[in-house]
mmCIF file of C-alpha atoms in Angstrom:
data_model
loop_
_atom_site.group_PDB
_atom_site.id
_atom_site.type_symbol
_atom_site.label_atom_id
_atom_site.label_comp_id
_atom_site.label_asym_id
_atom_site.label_seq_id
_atom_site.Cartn_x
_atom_site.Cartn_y
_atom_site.Cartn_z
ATOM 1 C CA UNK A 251 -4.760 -5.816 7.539
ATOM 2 C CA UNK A 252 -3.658 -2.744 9.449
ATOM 3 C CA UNK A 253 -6.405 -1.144 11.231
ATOM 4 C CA UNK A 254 -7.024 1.352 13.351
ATOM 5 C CA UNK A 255 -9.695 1.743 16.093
ATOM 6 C CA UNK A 256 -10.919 4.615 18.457
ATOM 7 C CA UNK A 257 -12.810 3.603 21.634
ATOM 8 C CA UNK A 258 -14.989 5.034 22.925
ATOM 9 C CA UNK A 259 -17.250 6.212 19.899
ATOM 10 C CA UNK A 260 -18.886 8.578 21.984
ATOM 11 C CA UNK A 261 -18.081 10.273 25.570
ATOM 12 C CA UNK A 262 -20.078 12.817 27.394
ATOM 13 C CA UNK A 263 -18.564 14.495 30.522
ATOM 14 C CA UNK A 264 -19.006 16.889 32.948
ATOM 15 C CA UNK A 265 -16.716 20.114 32.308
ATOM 16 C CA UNK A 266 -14.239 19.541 35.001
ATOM 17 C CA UNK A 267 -13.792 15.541 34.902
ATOM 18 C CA UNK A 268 -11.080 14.296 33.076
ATOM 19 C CA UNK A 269 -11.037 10.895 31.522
ATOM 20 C CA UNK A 270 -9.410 9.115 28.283
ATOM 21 C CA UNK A 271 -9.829 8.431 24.932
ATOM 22 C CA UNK A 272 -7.939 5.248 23.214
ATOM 23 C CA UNK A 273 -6.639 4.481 20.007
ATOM 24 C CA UNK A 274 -5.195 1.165 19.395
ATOM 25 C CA UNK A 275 -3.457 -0.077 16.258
ATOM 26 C CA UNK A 276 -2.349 -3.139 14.604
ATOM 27 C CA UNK A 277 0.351 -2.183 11.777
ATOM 28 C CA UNK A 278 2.506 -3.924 10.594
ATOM 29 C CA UNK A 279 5.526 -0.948 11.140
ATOM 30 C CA UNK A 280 4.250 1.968 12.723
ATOM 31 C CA UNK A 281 5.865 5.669 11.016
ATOM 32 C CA UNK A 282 3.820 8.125 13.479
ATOM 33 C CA UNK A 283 0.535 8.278 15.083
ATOM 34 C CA UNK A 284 -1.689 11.389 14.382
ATOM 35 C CA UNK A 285 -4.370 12.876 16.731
ATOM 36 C CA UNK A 286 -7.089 15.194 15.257
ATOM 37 C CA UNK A 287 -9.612 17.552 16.724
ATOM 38 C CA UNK A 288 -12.978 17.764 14.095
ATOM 39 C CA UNK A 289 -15.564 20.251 14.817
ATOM 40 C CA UNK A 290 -18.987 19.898 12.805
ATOM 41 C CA UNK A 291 -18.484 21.152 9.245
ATOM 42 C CA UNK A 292 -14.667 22.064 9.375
ATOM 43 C CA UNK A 293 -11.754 19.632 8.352
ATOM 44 C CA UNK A 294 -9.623 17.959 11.126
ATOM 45 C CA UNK A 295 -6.970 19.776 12.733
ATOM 46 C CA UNK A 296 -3.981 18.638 13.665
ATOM 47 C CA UNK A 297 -2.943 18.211 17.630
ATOM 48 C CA UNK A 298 -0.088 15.474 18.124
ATOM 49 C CA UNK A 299 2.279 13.485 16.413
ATOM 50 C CA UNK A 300 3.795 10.299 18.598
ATOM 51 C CA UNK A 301 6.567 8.698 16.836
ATOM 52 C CA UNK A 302 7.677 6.115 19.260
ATOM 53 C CA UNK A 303 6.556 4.220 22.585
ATOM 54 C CA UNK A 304 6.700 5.927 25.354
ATOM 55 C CA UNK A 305 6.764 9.030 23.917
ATOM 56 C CA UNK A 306 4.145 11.692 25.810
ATOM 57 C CA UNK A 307 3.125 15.230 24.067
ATOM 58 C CA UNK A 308 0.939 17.872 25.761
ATOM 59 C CA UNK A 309 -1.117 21.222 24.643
ATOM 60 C CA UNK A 310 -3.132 22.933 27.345
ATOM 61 C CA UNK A 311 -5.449 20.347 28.907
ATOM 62 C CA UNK A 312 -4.904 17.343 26.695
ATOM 63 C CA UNK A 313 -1.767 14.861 26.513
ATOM 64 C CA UNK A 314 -0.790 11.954 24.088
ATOM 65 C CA UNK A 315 0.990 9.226 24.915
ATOM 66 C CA UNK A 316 2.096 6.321 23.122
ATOM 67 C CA UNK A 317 2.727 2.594 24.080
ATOM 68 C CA UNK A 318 3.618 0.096 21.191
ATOM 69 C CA UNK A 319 -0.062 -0.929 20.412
ATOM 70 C CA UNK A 320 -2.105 1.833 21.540
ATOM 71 C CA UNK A 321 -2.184 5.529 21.883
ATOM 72 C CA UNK A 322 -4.435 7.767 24.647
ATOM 73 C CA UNK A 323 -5.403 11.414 24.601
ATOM 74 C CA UNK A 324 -5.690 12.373 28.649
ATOM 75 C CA UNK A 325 -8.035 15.149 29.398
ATOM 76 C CA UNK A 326 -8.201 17.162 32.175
ATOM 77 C CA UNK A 327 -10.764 19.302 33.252
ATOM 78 C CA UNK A 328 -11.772 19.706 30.230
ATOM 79 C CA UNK A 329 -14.285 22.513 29.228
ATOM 80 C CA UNK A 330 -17.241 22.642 27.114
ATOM 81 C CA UNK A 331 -15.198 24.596 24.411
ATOM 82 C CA UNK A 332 -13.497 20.941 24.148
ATOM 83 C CA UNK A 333 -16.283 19.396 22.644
ATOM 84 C CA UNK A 334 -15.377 18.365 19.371
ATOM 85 C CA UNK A 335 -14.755 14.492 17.503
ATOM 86 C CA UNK A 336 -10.994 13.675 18.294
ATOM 87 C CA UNK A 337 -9.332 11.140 15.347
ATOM 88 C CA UNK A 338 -6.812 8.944 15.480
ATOM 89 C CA UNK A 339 -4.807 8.084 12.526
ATOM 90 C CA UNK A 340 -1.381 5.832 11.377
ATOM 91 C CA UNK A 341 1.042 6.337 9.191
ATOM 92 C CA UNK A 342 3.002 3.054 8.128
ATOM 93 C CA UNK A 343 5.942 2.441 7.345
ATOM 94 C CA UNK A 344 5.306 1.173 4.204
ATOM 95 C CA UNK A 345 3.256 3.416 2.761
ATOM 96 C CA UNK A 346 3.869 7.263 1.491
ATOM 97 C CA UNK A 347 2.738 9.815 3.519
ATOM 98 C CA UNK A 348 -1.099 8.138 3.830
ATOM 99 C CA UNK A 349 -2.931 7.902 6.709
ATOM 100 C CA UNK A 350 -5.209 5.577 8.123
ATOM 101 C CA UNK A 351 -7.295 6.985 10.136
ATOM 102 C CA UNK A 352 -9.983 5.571 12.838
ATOM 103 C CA UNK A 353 -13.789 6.581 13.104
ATOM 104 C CA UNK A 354 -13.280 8.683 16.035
ATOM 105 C CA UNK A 355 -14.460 9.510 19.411
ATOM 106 C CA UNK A 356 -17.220 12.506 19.380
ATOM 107 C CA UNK A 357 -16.861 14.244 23.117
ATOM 108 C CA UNK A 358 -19.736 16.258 24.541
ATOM 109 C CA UNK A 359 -18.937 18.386 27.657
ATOM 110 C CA UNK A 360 -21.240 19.689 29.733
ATOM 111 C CA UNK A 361 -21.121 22.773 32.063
ATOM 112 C CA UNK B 1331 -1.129 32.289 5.080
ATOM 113 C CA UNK B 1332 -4.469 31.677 3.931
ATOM 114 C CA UNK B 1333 -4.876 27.648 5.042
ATOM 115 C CA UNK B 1334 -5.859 25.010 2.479
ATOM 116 C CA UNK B 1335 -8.669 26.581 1.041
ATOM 117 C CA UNK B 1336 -11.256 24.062 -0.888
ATOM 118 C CA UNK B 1337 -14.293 25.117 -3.028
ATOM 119 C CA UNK B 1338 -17.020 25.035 -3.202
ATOM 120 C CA UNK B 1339 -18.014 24.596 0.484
ATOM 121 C CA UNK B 1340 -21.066 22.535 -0.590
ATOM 122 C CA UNK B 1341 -21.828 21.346 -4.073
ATOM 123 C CA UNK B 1342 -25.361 19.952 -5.350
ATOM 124 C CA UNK B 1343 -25.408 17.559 -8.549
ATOM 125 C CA UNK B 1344 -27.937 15.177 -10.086
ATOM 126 C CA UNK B 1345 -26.921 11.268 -10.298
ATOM 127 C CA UNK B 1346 -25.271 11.135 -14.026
ATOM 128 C CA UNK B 1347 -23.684 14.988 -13.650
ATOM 129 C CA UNK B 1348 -20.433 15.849 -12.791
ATOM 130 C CA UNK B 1349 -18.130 16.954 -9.757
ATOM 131 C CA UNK B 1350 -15.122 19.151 -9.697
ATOM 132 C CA UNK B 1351 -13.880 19.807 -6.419
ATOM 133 C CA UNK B 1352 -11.017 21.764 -6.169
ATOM 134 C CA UNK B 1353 -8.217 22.671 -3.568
ATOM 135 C CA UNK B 1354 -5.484 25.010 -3.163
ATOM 136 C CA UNK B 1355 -2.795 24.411 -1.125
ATOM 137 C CA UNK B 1356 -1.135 26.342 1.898
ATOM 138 C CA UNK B 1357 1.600 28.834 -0.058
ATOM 139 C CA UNK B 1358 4.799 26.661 -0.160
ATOM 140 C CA UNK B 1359 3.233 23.166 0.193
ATOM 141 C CA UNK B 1360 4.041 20.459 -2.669
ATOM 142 C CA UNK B 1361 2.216 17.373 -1.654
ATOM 143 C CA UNK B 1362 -1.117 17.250 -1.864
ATOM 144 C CA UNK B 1363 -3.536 14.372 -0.325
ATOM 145 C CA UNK B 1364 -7.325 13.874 -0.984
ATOM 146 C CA UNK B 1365 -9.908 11.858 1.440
ATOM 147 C CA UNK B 1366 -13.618 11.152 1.849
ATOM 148 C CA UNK B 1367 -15.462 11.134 4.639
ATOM 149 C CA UNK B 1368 -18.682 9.043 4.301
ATOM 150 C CA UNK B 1369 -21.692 9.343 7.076
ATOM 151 C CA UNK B 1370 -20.738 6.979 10.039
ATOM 152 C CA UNK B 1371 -17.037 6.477 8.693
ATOM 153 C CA UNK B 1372 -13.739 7.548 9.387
ATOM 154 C CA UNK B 1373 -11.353 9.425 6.717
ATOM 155 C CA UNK B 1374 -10.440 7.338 4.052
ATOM 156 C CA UNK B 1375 -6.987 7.823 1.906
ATOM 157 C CA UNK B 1376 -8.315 8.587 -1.652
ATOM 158 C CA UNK B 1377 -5.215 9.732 -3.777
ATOM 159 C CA UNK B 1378 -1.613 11.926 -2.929
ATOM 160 C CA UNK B 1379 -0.505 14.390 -5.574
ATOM 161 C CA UNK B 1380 2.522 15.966 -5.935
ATOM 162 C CA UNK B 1381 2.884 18.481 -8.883
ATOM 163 C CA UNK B 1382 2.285 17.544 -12.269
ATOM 164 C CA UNK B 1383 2.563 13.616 -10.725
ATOM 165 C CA UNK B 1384 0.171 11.078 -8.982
ATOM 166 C CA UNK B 1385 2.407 9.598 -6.422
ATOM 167 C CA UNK B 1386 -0.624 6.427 -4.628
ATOM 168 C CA UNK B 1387 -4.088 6.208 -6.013
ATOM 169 C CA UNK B 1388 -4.471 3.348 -4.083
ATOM 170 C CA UNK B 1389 -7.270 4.584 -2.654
ATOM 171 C CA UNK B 1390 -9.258 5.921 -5.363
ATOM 172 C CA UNK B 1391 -11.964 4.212 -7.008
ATOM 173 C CA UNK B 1392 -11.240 2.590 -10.444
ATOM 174 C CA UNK B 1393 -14.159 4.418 -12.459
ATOM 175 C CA UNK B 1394 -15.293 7.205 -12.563
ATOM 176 C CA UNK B 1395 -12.335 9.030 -10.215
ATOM 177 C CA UNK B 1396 -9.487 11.364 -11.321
ATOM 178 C CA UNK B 1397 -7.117 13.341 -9.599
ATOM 179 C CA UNK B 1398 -5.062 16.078 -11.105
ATOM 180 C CA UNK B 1399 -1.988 18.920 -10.057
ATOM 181 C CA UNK B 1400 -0.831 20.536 -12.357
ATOM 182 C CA UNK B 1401 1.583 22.879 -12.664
ATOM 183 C CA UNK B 1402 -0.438 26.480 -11.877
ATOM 184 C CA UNK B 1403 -3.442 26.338 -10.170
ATOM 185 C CA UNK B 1404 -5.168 24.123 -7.862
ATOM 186 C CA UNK B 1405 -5.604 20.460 -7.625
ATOM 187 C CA UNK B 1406 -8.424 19.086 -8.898
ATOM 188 C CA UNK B 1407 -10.511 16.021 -7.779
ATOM 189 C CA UNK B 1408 -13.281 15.140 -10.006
ATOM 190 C CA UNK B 1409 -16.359 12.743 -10.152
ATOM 191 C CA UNK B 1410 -17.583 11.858 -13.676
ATOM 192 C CA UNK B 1411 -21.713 10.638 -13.415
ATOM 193 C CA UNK B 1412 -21.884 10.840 -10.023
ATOM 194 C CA UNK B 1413 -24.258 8.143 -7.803
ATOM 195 C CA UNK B 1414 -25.868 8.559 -4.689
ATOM 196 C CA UNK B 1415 -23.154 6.458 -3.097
ATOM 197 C CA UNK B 1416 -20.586 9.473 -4.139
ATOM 198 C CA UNK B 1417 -22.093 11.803 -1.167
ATOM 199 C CA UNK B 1418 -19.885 12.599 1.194
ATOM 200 C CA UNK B 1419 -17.307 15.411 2.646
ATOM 201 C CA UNK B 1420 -14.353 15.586 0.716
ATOM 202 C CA UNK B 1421 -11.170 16.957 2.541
ATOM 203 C CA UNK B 1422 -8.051 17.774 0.593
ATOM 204 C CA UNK B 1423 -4.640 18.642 3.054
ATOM 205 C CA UNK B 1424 -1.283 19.858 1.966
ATOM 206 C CA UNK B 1425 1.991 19.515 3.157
ATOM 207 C CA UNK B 1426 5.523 20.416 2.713
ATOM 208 C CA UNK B 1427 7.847 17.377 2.026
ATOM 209 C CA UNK B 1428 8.342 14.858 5.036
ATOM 210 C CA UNK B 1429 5.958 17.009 7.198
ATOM 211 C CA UNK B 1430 3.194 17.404 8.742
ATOM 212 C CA UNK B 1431 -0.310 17.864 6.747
ATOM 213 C CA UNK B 1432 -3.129 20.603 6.809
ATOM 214 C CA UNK B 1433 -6.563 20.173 6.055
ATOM 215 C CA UNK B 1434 -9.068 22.472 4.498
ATOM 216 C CA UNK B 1435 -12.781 22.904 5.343
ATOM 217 C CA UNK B 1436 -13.658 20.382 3.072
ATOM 218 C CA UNK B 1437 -16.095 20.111 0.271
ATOM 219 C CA UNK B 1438 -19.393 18.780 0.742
ATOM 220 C CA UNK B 1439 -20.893 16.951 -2.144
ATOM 221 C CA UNK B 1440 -24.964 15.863 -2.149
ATOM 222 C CA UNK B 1441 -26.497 13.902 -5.555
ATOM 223 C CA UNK B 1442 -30.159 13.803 -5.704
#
């Protein structure tokens, strides 16, 4: 069964240290890999799509990359303003334009 | 350009009533896509619309569960005798063909 899973499930840093958030994947024939930011009460909005390994993608202080069975958002220095739940989804080959998407990773920064 | 805009915001029915969420699309956008997010749970695929057509309801419950687009006016996901279990956030996104989606807000749906 393809899945999809977002580690860790929760992440509190300091504003200023930079760490990683991981997706990893097991499909069967992999379309595109979505990242998400979700703040409480809105819908997800859209940050990255990877479409092939070793592809990287960056926006201000975060960066995507992509290897063939996992996917990382980098963040540097981040700032409390960055506090949000980032998702991961898939998008198979297979399928239509469906995602699957993982449970997420809820960051907390801190000033 | 207005966004995906989804109403209401928050809806309140009894077990037994029913729900009618509804979603407009971003001006130009034929595909329309439909997921649930339950407490604790990640986004799950419900149904993808384009107009007038259901392209996968794969992920829609059997019972119970429609999905309509027609051709004026906004889609339309609705609940018949809704149960407890049916509380969630429900997020409709719209794209253009072969492209990228955008969400909306969301619709937040308690049964007492």
């Amino acid at each position: 069964e393809d899945q999809v899973t977002q580690s860790p499930e929760a992440l509190r840093l300091q504003e200023g240290e930079s760490s990683s958030l991981n997706c990893s994947y097991t499909v069967s024939g992999l379309r595109g890999l979505f990242w998400y930011r979700q703040d409480p009460g809105k819908g997800p909005e859209f940050l990255f799509t990877l479409y092939s390994a070793g592809e990287e993608k960056e926006k201000e202080r975060l960066k995507a990359t992509l290897t063939k069975k996992e996917s990382f958002l980098h963040i540097t220095a981040p700032k409390p303003e960055d506090s949000a739940t980032y998702l991961c989804a898939v998008q198979f080959n297979s399928g239509y334009s469906t995602l699957t998407f993982g449970k997420g990773t809820m960051l907390l920064v801190s000033p | 350009n207005a966004g995906v805009m989804q109403n209401p915001r928050h809806l309140v029915r009894r077990r037994g009533q029913e729900a009618r969420l509804r979603c407009s699309p971003m001006k130009g956008h034929s595909h329309v896509y439909w997921y649930r997010q339950l407490p604790e749970e990640g986004l799950k695929f419900m149904v993808y619309l384009q107009k007038e057509n259901i392209i996968d309801e794969s992920g829609m419950p059997k019972e119970r569960f429609s999905a309509e687009f027609p051709k004026e006016g906004p889609s339309i996901l609705r609940i018949q005798q809704v149960v407890r279990g049916d509380s969630a956030a429900y997020f409709c996104a719209s794209s253009p063909p072969a492209s990228d989606y955008t969400f909306g807000s969301g619709t937040r749906l308690t049964v007492v």
